[in-house]
Short mmCIF file of C-alpha atoms and ligand atoms in Angstrom, two decimals:
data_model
loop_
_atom_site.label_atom_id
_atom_site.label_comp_id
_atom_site.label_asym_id
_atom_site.label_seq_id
_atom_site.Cartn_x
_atom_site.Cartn_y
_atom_site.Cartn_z
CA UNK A 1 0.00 0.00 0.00
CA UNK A 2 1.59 3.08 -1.12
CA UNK A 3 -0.83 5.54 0.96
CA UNK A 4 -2.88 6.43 3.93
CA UNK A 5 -6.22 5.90 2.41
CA UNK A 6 -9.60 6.81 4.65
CA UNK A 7 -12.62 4.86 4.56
CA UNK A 8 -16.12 3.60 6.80
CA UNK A 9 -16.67 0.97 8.92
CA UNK A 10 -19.31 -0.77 7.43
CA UNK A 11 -21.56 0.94 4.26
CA UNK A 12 -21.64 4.99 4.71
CA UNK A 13 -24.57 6.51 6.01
CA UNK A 14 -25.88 7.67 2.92
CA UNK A 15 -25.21 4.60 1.07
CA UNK A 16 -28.65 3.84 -1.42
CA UNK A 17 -28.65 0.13 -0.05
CA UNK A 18 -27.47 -1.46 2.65
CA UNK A 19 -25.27 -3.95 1.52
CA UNK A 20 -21.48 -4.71 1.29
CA UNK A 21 -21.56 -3.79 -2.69
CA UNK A 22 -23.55 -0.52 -2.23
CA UNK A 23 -21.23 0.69 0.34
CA UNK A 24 -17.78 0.01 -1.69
CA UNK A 25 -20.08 2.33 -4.86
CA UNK A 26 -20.91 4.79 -2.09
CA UNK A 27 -17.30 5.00 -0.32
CA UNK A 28 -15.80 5.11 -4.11
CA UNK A 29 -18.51 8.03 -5.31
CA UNK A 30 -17.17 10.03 -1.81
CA UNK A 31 -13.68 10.41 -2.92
CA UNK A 32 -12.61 7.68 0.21
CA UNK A 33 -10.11 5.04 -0.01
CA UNK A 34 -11.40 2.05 1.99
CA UNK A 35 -13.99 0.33 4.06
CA UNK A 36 -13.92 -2.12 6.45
CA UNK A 37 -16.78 -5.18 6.41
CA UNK A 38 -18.24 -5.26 9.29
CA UNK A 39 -19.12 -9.09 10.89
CA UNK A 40 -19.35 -7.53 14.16
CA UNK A 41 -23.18 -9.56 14.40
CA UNK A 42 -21.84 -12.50 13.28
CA UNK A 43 -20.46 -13.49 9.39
CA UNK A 44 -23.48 -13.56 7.69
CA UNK A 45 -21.65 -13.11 3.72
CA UNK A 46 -21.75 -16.14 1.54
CA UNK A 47 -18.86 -16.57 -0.71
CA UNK A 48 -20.39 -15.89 -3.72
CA UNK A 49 -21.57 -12.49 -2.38
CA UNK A 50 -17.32 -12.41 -1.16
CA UNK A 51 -16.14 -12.67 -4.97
CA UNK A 52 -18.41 -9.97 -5.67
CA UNK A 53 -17.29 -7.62 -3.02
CA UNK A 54 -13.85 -8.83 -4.37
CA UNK A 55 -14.30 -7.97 -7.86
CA UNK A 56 -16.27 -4.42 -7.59
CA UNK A 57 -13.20 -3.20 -4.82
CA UNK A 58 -10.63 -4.31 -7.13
CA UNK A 59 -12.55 -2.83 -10.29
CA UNK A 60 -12.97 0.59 -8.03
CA UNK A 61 -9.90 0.51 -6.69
CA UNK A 62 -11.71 0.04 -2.90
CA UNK A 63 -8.95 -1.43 -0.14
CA UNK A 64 -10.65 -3.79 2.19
CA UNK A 65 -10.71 -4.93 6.02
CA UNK A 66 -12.92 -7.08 7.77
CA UNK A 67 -14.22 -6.72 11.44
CA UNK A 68 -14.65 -9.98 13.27
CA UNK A 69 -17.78 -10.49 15.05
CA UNK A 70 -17.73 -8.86 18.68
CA UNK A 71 -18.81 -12.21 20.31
CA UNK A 72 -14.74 -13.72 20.82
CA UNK A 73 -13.12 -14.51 23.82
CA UNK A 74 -9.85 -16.32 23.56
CA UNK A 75 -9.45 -16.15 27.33
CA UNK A 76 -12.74 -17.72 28.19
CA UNK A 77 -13.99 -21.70 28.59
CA UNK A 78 -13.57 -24.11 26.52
CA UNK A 79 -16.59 -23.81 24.50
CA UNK A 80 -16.03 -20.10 24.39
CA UNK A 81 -12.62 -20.50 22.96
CA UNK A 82 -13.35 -22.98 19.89
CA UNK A 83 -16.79 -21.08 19.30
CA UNK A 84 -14.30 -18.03 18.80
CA UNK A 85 -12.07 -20.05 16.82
CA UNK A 86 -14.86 -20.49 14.60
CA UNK A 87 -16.03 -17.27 14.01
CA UNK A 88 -12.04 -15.63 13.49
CA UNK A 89 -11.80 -18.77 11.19
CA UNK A 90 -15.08 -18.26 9.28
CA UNK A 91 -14.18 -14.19 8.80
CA UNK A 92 -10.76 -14.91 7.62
CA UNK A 93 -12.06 -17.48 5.16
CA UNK A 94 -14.93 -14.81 3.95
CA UNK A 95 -12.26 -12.15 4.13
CA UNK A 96 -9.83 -14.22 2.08
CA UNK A 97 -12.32 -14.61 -1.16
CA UNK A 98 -13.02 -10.50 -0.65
CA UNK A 99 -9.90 -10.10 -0.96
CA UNK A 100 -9.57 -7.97 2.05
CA UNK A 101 -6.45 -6.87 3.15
CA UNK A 102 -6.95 -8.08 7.32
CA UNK A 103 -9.48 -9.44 10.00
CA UNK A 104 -9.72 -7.00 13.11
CA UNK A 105 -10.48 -8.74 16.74
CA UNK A 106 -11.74 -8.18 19.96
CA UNK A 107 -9.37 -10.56 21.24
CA UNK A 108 -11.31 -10.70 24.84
CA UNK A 109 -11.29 -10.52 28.63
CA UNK A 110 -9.00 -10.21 31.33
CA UNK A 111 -11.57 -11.78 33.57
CA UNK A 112 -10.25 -12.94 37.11
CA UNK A 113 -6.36 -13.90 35.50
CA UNK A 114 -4.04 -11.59 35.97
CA UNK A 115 -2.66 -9.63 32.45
CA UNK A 116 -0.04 -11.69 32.15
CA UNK A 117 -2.04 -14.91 32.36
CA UNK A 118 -4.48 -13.60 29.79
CA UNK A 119 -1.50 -12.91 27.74
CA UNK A 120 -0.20 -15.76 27.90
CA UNK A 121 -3.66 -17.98 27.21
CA UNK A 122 -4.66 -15.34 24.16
CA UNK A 123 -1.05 -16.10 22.58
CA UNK A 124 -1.50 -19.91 22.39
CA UNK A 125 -5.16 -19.73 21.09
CA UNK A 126 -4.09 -17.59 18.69
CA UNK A 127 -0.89 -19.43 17.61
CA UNK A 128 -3.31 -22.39 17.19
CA UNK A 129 -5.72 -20.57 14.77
CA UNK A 130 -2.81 -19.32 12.53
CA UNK A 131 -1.46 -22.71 12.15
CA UNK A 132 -4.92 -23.72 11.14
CA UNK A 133 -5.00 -20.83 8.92
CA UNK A 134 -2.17 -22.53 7.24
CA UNK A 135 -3.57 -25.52 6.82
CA UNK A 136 -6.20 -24.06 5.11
CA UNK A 137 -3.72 -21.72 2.61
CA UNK A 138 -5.36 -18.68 4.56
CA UNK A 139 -2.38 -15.64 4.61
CA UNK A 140 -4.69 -13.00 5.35
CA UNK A 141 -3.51 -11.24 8.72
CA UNK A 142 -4.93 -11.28 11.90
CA UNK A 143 -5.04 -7.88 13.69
CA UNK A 144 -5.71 -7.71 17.33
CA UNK A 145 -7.29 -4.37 18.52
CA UNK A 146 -6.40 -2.09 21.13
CA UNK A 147 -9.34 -1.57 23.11
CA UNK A 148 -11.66 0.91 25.35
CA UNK A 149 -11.81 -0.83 28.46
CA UNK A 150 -9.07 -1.88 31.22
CA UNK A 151 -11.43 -5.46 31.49
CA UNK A 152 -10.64 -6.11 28.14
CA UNK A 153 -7.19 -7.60 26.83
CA UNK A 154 -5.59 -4.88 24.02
CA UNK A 155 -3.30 -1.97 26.06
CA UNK A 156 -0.76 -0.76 23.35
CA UNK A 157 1.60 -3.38 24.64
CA UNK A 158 -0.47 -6.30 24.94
CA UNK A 159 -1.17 -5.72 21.39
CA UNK A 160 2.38 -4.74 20.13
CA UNK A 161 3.44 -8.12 22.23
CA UNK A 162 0.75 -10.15 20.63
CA UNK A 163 2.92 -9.50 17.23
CA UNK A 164 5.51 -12.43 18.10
CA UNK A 165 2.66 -15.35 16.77
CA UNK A 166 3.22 -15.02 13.23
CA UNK A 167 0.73 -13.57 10.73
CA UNK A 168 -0.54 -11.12 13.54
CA UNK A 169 -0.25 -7.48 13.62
CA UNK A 170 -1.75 -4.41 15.74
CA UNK A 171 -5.19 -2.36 14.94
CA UNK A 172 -4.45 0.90 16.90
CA UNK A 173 -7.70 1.90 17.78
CA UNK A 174 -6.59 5.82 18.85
CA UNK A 175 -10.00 6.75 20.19
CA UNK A 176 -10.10 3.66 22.48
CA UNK A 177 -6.32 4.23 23.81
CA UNK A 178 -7.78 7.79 24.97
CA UNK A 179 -10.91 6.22 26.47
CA UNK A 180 -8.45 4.50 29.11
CA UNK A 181 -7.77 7.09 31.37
CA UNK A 182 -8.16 9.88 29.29
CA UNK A 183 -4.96 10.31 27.91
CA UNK A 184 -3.28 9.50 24.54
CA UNK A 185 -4.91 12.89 23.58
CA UNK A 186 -1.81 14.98 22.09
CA UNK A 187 0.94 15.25 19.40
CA UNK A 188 3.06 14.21 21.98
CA UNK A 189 1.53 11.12 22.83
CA UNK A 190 0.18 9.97 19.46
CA UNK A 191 4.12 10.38 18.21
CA UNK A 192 5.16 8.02 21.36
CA UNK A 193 2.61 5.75 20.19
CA UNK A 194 4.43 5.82 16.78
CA UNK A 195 7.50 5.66 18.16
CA UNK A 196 6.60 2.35 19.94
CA UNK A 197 4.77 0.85 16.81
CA UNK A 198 8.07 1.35 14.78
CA UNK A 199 10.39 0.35 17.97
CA UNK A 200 8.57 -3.22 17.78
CA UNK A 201 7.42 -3.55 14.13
CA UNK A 202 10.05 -1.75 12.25
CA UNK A 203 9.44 0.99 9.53
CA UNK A 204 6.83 -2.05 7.84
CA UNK A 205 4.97 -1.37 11.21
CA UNK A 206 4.24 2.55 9.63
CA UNK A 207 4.28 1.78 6.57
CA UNK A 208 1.35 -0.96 6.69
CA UNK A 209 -0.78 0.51 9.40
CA UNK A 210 -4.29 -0.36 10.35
CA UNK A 211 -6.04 2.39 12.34
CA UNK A 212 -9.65 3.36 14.11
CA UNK A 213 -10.78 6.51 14.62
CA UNK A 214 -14.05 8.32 15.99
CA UNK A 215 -15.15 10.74 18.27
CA UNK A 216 -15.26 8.60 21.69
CA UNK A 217 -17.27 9.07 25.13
CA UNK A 218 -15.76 7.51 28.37
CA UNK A 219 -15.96 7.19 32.15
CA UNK A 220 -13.47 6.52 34.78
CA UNK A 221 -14.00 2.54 33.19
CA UNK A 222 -13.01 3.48 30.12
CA UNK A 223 -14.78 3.46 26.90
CA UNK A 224 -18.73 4.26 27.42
CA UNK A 225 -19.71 4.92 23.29
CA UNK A 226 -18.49 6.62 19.75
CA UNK A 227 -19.35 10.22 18.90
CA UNK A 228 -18.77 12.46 16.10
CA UNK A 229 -15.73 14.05 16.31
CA UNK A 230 -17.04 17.30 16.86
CA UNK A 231 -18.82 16.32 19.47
CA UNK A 232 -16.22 14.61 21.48
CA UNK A 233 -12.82 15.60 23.62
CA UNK A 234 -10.22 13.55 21.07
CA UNK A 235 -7.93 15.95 19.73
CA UNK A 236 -8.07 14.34 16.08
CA UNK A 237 -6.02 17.70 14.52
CA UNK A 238 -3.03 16.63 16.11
CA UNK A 239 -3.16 12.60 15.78
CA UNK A 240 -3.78 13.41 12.03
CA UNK A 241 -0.43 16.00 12.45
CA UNK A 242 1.44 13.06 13.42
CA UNK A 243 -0.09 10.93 10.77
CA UNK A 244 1.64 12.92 8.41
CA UNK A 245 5.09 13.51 10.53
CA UNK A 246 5.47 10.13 10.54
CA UNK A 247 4.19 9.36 7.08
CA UNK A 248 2.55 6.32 7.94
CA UNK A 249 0.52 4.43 5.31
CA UNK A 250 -2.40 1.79 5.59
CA UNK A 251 -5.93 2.92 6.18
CA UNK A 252 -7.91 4.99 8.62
CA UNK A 253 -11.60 3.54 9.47
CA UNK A 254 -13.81 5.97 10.98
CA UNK A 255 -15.75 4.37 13.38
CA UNK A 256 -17.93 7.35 14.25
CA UNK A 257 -21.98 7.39 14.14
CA UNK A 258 -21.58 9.44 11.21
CA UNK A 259 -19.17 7.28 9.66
CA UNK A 260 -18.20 9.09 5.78
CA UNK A 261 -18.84 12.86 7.22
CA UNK A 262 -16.22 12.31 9.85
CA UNK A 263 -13.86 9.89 7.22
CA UNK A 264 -13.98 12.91 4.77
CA UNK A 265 -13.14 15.06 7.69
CA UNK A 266 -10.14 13.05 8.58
CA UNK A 267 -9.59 13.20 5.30
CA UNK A 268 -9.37 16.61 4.36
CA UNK A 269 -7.50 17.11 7.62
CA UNK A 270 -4.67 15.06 6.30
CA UNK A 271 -4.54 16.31 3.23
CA UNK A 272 -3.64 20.09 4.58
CA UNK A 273 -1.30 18.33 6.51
CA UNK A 274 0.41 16.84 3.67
CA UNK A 275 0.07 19.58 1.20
ZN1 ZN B 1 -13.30 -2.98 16.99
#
């Protein structure tokens, strides 16, 4: 990828239907880059509707992701675990034939371990999917999200650590890092952030990012729901500053309610950055 393209997660707003194949027309007609498909309820495409989506993105020039759906917990029960295998599996294998360029994940709780137990639990389950992967000639990367919520597994360096099983790789979800705590909200901070990604990852890790953004609402427990950007505390002038200090490429999915008016936003933003 030779850019930072913006897109939606999921079809925009004003989209005419509601389905994957209107929302790559829509997101192309906007001037955007990218959209992610979102199996956050559960990975309801068929594969024939997959080569579609594959062949109008390519045709329109339309860089996909795909958002697992939100019900996985690698650090829970048994049946918990292979039920989560399952759906990561099934979106990877959907994601594969739409030729999408990752699979994002909620890779789950802390719940009564400590971090480091979850850590360690998380890393085997998913070192046992991507050798299943294999088996199945599926290449398409895993990327583990870094989330809202101190419950929930994904800090920056859970999800930088995460990196050593093969095949996965970070979604730096900005708006959530800010939601814990209420920091990550400056130049400063974003660039550390950076600075981290490319101490672990190398210069790939910049030059192949995958990144969330939206207008965020939080509590002392972290995340509490997305906003518009305008109607929220995160200081997205300056991460989009340090977008373009850093040059990073990949793509930007704005995650907020009003999904392509705050992409084009971002958008624009960067662009006067650049320019
Ligand atoms: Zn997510």
């Amino acid at each position: 990828m030779e850019r930072l393209l913006f897109g939606t997660a999921g079809t925009p707003v004003s989209s005419i239907g509601t389905d994957s194949l209107s929302g790559i027309r829509r997101v192309h007609e906007l001037g955007l880059g990218c959209m992610e498909l979102e199996f956050v309820r559960g990975v309801k495409m068929g594969e024939e509707t997959a080569r579609k989506v594959s062949f109008l993105a390519g045709k329109l020039d339309i860089k996909l992701s795909v958002h697992a759906p939100y019900y996985i917990n690698l650090n829970g029960d048994d049946e918990t675990r292979l039920k989560s295998r399952e759906r990561i599996l099934n979106s990877a294998r959907i994601g594969q034939i739409s030729s999408a360029k990752c699979v994002v994940v909620h890779a789950g709780f802390i719940q009564k371990d400590s971090r480091l137990d979850a850590f360690e639990k998380i890393k085997q389950e998913l070192t046992c999917i991507r050798e299943q992967m294999r088996g199945e000639g599926l290449n398409i990367a895993l990327r583990i999200e870094t989330m809202g919520r101190n419950s929930q597994f994904g800090s920056l360096d859970e999800v930088l650590g995460i990196t050593e099983v093969e095949g996965i790789l970070p979604c730096i979800d900005f708006s959530h890092l800010h939601a814990v705590g209420g920091k990550n909200n400056s130049h400063e901070e974003f660039a550390d952030i950076l600075n981290k990604i490319e101490n672990k990852l190398g210069r790939d890790g910049l030059d192949d990012m995958h990144i969330h953004v939206s207008g965020i609402e939080y509590s002392p427990k972290g995340e509490k729901n997305h906003l518009e950007l305008e109607k929220s505390d995160f200081n997205f002038q300056e991460l989009i500053e340090a977008f373009s200090d850093f040059g990073i490429q990949g793509m930007v999915i704005c995650e907020s309610p009003n999904l392509e008016v705050d992409a084009l936003k971002l958008k624009e933003e960067y662009e006067k950055c650049i320019s």
